[in-house]
mmCIF file of C-alpha atoms in Angstrom:
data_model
loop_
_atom_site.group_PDB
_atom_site.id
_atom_site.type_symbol
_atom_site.label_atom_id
_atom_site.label_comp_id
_atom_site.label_asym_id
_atom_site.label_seq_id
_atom_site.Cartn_x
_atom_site.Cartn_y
_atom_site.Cartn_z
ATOM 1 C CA UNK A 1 -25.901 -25.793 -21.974
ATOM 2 C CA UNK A 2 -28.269 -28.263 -21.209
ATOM 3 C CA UNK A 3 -31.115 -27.627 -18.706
ATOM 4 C CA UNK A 4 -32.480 -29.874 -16.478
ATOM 5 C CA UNK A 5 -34.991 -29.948 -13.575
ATOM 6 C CA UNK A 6 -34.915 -32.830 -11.237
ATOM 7 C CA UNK A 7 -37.068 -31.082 -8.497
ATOM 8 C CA UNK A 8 -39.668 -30.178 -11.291
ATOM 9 C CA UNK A 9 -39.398 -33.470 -12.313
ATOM 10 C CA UNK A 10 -40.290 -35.587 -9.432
ATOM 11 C CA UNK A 11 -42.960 -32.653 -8.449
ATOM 12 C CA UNK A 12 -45.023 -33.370 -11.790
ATOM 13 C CA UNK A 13 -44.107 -36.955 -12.190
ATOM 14 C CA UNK A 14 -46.379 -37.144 -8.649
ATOM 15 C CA UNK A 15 -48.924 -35.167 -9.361
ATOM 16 C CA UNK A 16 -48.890 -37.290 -12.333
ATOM 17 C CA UNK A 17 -49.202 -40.574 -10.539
ATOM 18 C CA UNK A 18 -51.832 -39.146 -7.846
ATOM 19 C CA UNK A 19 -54.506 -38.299 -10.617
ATOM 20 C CA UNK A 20 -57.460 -40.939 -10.250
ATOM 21 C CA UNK A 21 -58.454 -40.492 -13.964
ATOM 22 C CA UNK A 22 -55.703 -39.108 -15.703
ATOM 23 C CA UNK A 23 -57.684 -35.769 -17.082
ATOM 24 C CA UNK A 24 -55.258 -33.253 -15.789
ATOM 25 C CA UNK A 25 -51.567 -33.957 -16.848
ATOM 26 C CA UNK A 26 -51.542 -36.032 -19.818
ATOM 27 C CA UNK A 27 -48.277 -38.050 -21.102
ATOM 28 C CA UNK A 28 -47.636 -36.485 -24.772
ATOM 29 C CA UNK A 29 -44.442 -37.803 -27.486
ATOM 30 C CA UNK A 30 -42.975 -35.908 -29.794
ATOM 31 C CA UNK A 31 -40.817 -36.925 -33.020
ATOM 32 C CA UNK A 32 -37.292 -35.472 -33.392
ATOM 33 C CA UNK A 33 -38.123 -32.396 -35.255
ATOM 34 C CA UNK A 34 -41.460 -31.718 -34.039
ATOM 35 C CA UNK A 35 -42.500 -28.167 -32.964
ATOM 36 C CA UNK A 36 -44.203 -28.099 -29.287
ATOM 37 C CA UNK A 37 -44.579 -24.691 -29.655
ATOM 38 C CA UNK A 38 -44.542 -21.984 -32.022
ATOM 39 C CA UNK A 39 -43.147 -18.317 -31.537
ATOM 40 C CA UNK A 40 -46.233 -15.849 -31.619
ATOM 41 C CA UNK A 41 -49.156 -18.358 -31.296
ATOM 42 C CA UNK A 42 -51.193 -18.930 -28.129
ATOM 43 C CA UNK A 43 -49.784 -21.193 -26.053
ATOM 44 C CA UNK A 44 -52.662 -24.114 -25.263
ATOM 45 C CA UNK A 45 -50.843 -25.867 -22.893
ATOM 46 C CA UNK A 46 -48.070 -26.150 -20.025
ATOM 47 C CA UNK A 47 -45.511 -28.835 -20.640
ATOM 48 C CA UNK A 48 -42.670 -30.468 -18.415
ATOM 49 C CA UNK A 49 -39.937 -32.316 -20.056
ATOM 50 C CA UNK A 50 -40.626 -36.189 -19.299
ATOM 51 C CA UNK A 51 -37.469 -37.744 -21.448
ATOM 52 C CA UNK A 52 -35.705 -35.953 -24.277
ATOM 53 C CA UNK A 53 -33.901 -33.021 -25.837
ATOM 54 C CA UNK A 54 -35.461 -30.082 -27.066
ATOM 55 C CA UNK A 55 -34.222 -26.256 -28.244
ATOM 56 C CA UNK A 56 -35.470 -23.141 -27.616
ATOM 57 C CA UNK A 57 -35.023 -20.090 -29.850
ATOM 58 C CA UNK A 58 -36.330 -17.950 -32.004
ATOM 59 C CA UNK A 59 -36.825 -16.909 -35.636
ATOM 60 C CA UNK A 60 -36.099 -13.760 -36.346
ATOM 61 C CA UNK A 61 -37.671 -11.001 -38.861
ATOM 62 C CA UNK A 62 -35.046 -12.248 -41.446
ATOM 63 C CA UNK A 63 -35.211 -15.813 -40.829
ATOM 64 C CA UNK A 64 -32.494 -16.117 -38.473
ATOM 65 C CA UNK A 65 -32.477 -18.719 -35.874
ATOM 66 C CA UNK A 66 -30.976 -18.180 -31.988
ATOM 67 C CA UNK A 67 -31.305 -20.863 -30.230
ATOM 68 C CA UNK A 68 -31.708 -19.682 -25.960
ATOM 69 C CA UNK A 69 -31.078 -22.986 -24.510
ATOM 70 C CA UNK A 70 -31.360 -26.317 -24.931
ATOM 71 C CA UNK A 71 -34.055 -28.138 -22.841
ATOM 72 C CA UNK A 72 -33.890 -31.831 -21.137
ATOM 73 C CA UNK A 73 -35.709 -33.511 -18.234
ATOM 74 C CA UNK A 74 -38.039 -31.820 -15.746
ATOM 75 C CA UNK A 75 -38.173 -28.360 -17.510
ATOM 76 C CA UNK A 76 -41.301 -26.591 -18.078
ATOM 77 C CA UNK A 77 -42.395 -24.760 -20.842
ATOM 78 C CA UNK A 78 -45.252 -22.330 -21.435
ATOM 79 C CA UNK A 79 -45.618 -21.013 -17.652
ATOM 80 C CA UNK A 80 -44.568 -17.780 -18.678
ATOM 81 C CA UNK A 81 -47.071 -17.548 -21.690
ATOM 82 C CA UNK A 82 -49.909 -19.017 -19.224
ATOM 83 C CA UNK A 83 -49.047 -17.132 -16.463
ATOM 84 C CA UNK A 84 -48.327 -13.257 -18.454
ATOM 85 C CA UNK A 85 -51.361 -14.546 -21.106
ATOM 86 C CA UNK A 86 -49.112 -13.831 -23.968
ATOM 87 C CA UNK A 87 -48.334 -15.566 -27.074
ATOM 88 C CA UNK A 88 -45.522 -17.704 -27.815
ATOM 89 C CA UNK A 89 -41.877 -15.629 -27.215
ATOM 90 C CA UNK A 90 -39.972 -18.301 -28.604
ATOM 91 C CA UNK A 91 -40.225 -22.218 -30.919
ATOM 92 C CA UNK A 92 -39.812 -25.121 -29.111
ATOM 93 C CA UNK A 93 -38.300 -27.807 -30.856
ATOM 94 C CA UNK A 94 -37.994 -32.101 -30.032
ATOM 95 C CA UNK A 95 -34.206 -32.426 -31.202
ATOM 96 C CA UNK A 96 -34.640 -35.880 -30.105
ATOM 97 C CA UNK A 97 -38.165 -37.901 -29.760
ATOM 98 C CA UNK A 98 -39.669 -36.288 -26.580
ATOM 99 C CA UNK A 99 -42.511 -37.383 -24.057
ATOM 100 C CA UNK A 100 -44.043 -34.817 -21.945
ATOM 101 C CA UNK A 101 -46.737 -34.412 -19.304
ATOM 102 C CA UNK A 102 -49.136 -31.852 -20.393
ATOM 103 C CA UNK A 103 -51.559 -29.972 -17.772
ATOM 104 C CA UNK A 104 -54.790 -28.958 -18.937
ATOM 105 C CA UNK A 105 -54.359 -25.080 -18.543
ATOM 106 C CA UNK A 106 -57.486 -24.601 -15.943
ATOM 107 C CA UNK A 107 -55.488 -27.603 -13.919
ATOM 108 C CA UNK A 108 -52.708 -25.630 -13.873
ATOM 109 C CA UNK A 109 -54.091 -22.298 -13.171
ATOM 110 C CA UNK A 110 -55.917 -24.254 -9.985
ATOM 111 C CA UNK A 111 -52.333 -25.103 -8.471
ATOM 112 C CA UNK A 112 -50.829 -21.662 -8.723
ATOM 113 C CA UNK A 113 -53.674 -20.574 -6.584
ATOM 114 C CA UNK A 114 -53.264 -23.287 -4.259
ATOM 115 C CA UNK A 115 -49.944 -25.375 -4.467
ATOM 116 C CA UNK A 116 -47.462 -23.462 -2.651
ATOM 117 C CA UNK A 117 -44.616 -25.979 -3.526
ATOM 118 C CA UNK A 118 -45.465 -25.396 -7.221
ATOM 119 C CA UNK A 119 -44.993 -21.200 -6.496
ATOM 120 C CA UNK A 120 -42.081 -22.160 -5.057
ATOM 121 C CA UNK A 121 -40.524 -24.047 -7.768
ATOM 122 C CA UNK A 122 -41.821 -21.471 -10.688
ATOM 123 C CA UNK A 123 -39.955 -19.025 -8.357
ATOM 124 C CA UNK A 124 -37.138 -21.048 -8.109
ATOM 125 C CA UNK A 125 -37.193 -21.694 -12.320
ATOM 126 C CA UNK A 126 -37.338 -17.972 -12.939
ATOM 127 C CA UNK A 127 -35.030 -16.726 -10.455
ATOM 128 C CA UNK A 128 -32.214 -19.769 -12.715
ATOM 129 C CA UNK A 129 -33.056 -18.306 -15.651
ATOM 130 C CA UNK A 130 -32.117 -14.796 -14.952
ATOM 131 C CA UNK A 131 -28.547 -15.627 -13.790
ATOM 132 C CA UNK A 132 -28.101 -18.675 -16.833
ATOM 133 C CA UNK A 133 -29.213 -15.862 -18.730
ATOM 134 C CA UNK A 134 -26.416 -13.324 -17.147
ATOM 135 C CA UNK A 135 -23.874 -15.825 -17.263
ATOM 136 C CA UNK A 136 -24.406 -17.198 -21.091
ATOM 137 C CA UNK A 137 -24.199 -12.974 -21.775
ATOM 138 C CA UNK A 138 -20.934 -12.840 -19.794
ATOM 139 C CA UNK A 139 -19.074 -16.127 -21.207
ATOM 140 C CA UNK A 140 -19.892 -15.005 -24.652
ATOM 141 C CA UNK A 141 -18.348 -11.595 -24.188
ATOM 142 C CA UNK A 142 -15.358 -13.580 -22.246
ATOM 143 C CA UNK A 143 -14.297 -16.572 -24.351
ATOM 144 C CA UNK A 144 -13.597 -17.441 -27.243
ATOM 145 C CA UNK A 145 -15.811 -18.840 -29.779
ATOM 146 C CA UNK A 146 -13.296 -21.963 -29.775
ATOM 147 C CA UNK A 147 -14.008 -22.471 -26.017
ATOM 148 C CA UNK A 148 -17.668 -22.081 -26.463
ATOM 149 C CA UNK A 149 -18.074 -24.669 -29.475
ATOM 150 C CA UNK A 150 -15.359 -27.214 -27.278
ATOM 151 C CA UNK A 151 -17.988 -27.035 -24.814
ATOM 152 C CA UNK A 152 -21.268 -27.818 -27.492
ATOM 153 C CA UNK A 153 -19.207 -30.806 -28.744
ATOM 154 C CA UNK A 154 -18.686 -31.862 -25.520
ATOM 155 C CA UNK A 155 -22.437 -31.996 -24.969
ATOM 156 C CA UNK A 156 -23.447 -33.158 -27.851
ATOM 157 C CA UNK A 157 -20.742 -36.281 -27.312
ATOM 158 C CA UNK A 158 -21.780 -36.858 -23.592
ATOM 159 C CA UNK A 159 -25.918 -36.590 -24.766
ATOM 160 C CA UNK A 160 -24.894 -38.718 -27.990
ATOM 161 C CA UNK A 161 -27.407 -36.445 -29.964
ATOM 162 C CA UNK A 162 -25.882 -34.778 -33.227
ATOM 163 C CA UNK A 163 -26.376 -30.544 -33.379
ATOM 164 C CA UNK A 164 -26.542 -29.810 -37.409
ATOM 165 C CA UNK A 165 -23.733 -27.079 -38.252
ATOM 166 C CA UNK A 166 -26.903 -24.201 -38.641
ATOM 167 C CA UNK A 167 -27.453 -25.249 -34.550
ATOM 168 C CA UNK A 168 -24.650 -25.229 -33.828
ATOM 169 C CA UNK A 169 -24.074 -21.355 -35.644
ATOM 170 C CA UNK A 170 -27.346 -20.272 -34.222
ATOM 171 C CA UNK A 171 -26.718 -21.275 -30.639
ATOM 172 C CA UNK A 172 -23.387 -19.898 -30.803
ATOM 173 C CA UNK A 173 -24.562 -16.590 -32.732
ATOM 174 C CA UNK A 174 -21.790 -17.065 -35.467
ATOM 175 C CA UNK A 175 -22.599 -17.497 -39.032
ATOM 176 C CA UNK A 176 -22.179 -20.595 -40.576
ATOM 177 C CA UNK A 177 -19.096 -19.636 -42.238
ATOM 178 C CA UNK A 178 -17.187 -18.591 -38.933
ATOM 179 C CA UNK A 179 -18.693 -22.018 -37.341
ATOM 180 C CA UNK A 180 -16.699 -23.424 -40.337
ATOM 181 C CA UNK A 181 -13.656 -21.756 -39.455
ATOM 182 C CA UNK A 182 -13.361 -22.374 -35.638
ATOM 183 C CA UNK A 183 -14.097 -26.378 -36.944
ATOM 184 C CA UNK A 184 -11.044 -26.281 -39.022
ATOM 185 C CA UNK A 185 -8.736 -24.078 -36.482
ATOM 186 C CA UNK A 186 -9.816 -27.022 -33.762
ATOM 187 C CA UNK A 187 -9.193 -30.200 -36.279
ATOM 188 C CA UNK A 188 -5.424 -28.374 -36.447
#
């Protein structure tokens, strides 16, 4: 439920600390509830998680959030935007205050050429997100909505960060009122 990236991590964190000037990965924060990207706008930079919790989803034509994922330390966002030269697929947004290291995008377009650990890793990211991608599709069809939210409130205990009820709904893709319900059935 929540992703994290420890090899990404300590990769950027050096590349971080090797810089002479600190022009090429910059340390950015974030306020709980600020966007660090937005669905269908350009994408001006590549971000990896530094400290903090952020969600990924998106808004749909009728104003619908589903929230992907939920983001934490070491994961990347905006490779696939950079890399495919797209706009934003989905929002990005700090649940709780968030620092980042942001690469400049020629920076990081100058390591995919060259940095075969980094090719490596973004190979390694994508390969995780097609089978947590498989899996979430599979343990939705399997359990039970009850199972699924035991397992949010368990996260959202263990992180000690609060998920309002519409998160909760949206990352569960149950309406409000059936979120209500399975609250109820469980405080039984």
């Amino acid at each position: 439920m929540l992703r994290t990236n420890q090899s990404f991590f300590a990769y950027v964190q050096e590349l971080y600390e090797q810089q002479e000037r600190k022009e090429n990965i910059i340390i950015k924060q974030y306020a709980s509830g600020q966007k660090l990207f937005f669905q269908n706008e350009k994408a001006t930079k590549v971000i990896f998680i530094k400290e903090g919790i952020t969600k990924c989803f998106f808004t749909e034509d009728n104003d619908k959030e589903y929230i992907l994922e939920f983001l934490g330390k070491g994961e990347i966002l905006g490779e696939i935007e950079f890399i495919r030269k797209i706009v934003c697929l989905c929002n990005i947004e700090a649940m709780t205050d968030v620092t980042v290291y942001a690469i400049a995008p020629s920076y990081f377009s100058e390591l995919i050429r060259k940095d075969i650990k980094l090719n490596n890793l973004l190979i390694d990211v994508f390969a995780e997100r097609i089978i947590n991608t498989s899996s979430r599709a599979s343990y939705q069809q399997l359990y039970t909505i009850e199972h699924s939210l035991g397992k949010l409130l368990e996260l959202q205990s263990k992180q000690e960060i609060a998920f309002s009820k519409e998160d909760m709904a949206s990352y569960l893709g149950v309406t409000i009122r059936s979120l209500n319900r399975t609250l109820k059935s469980l405080s039984k």
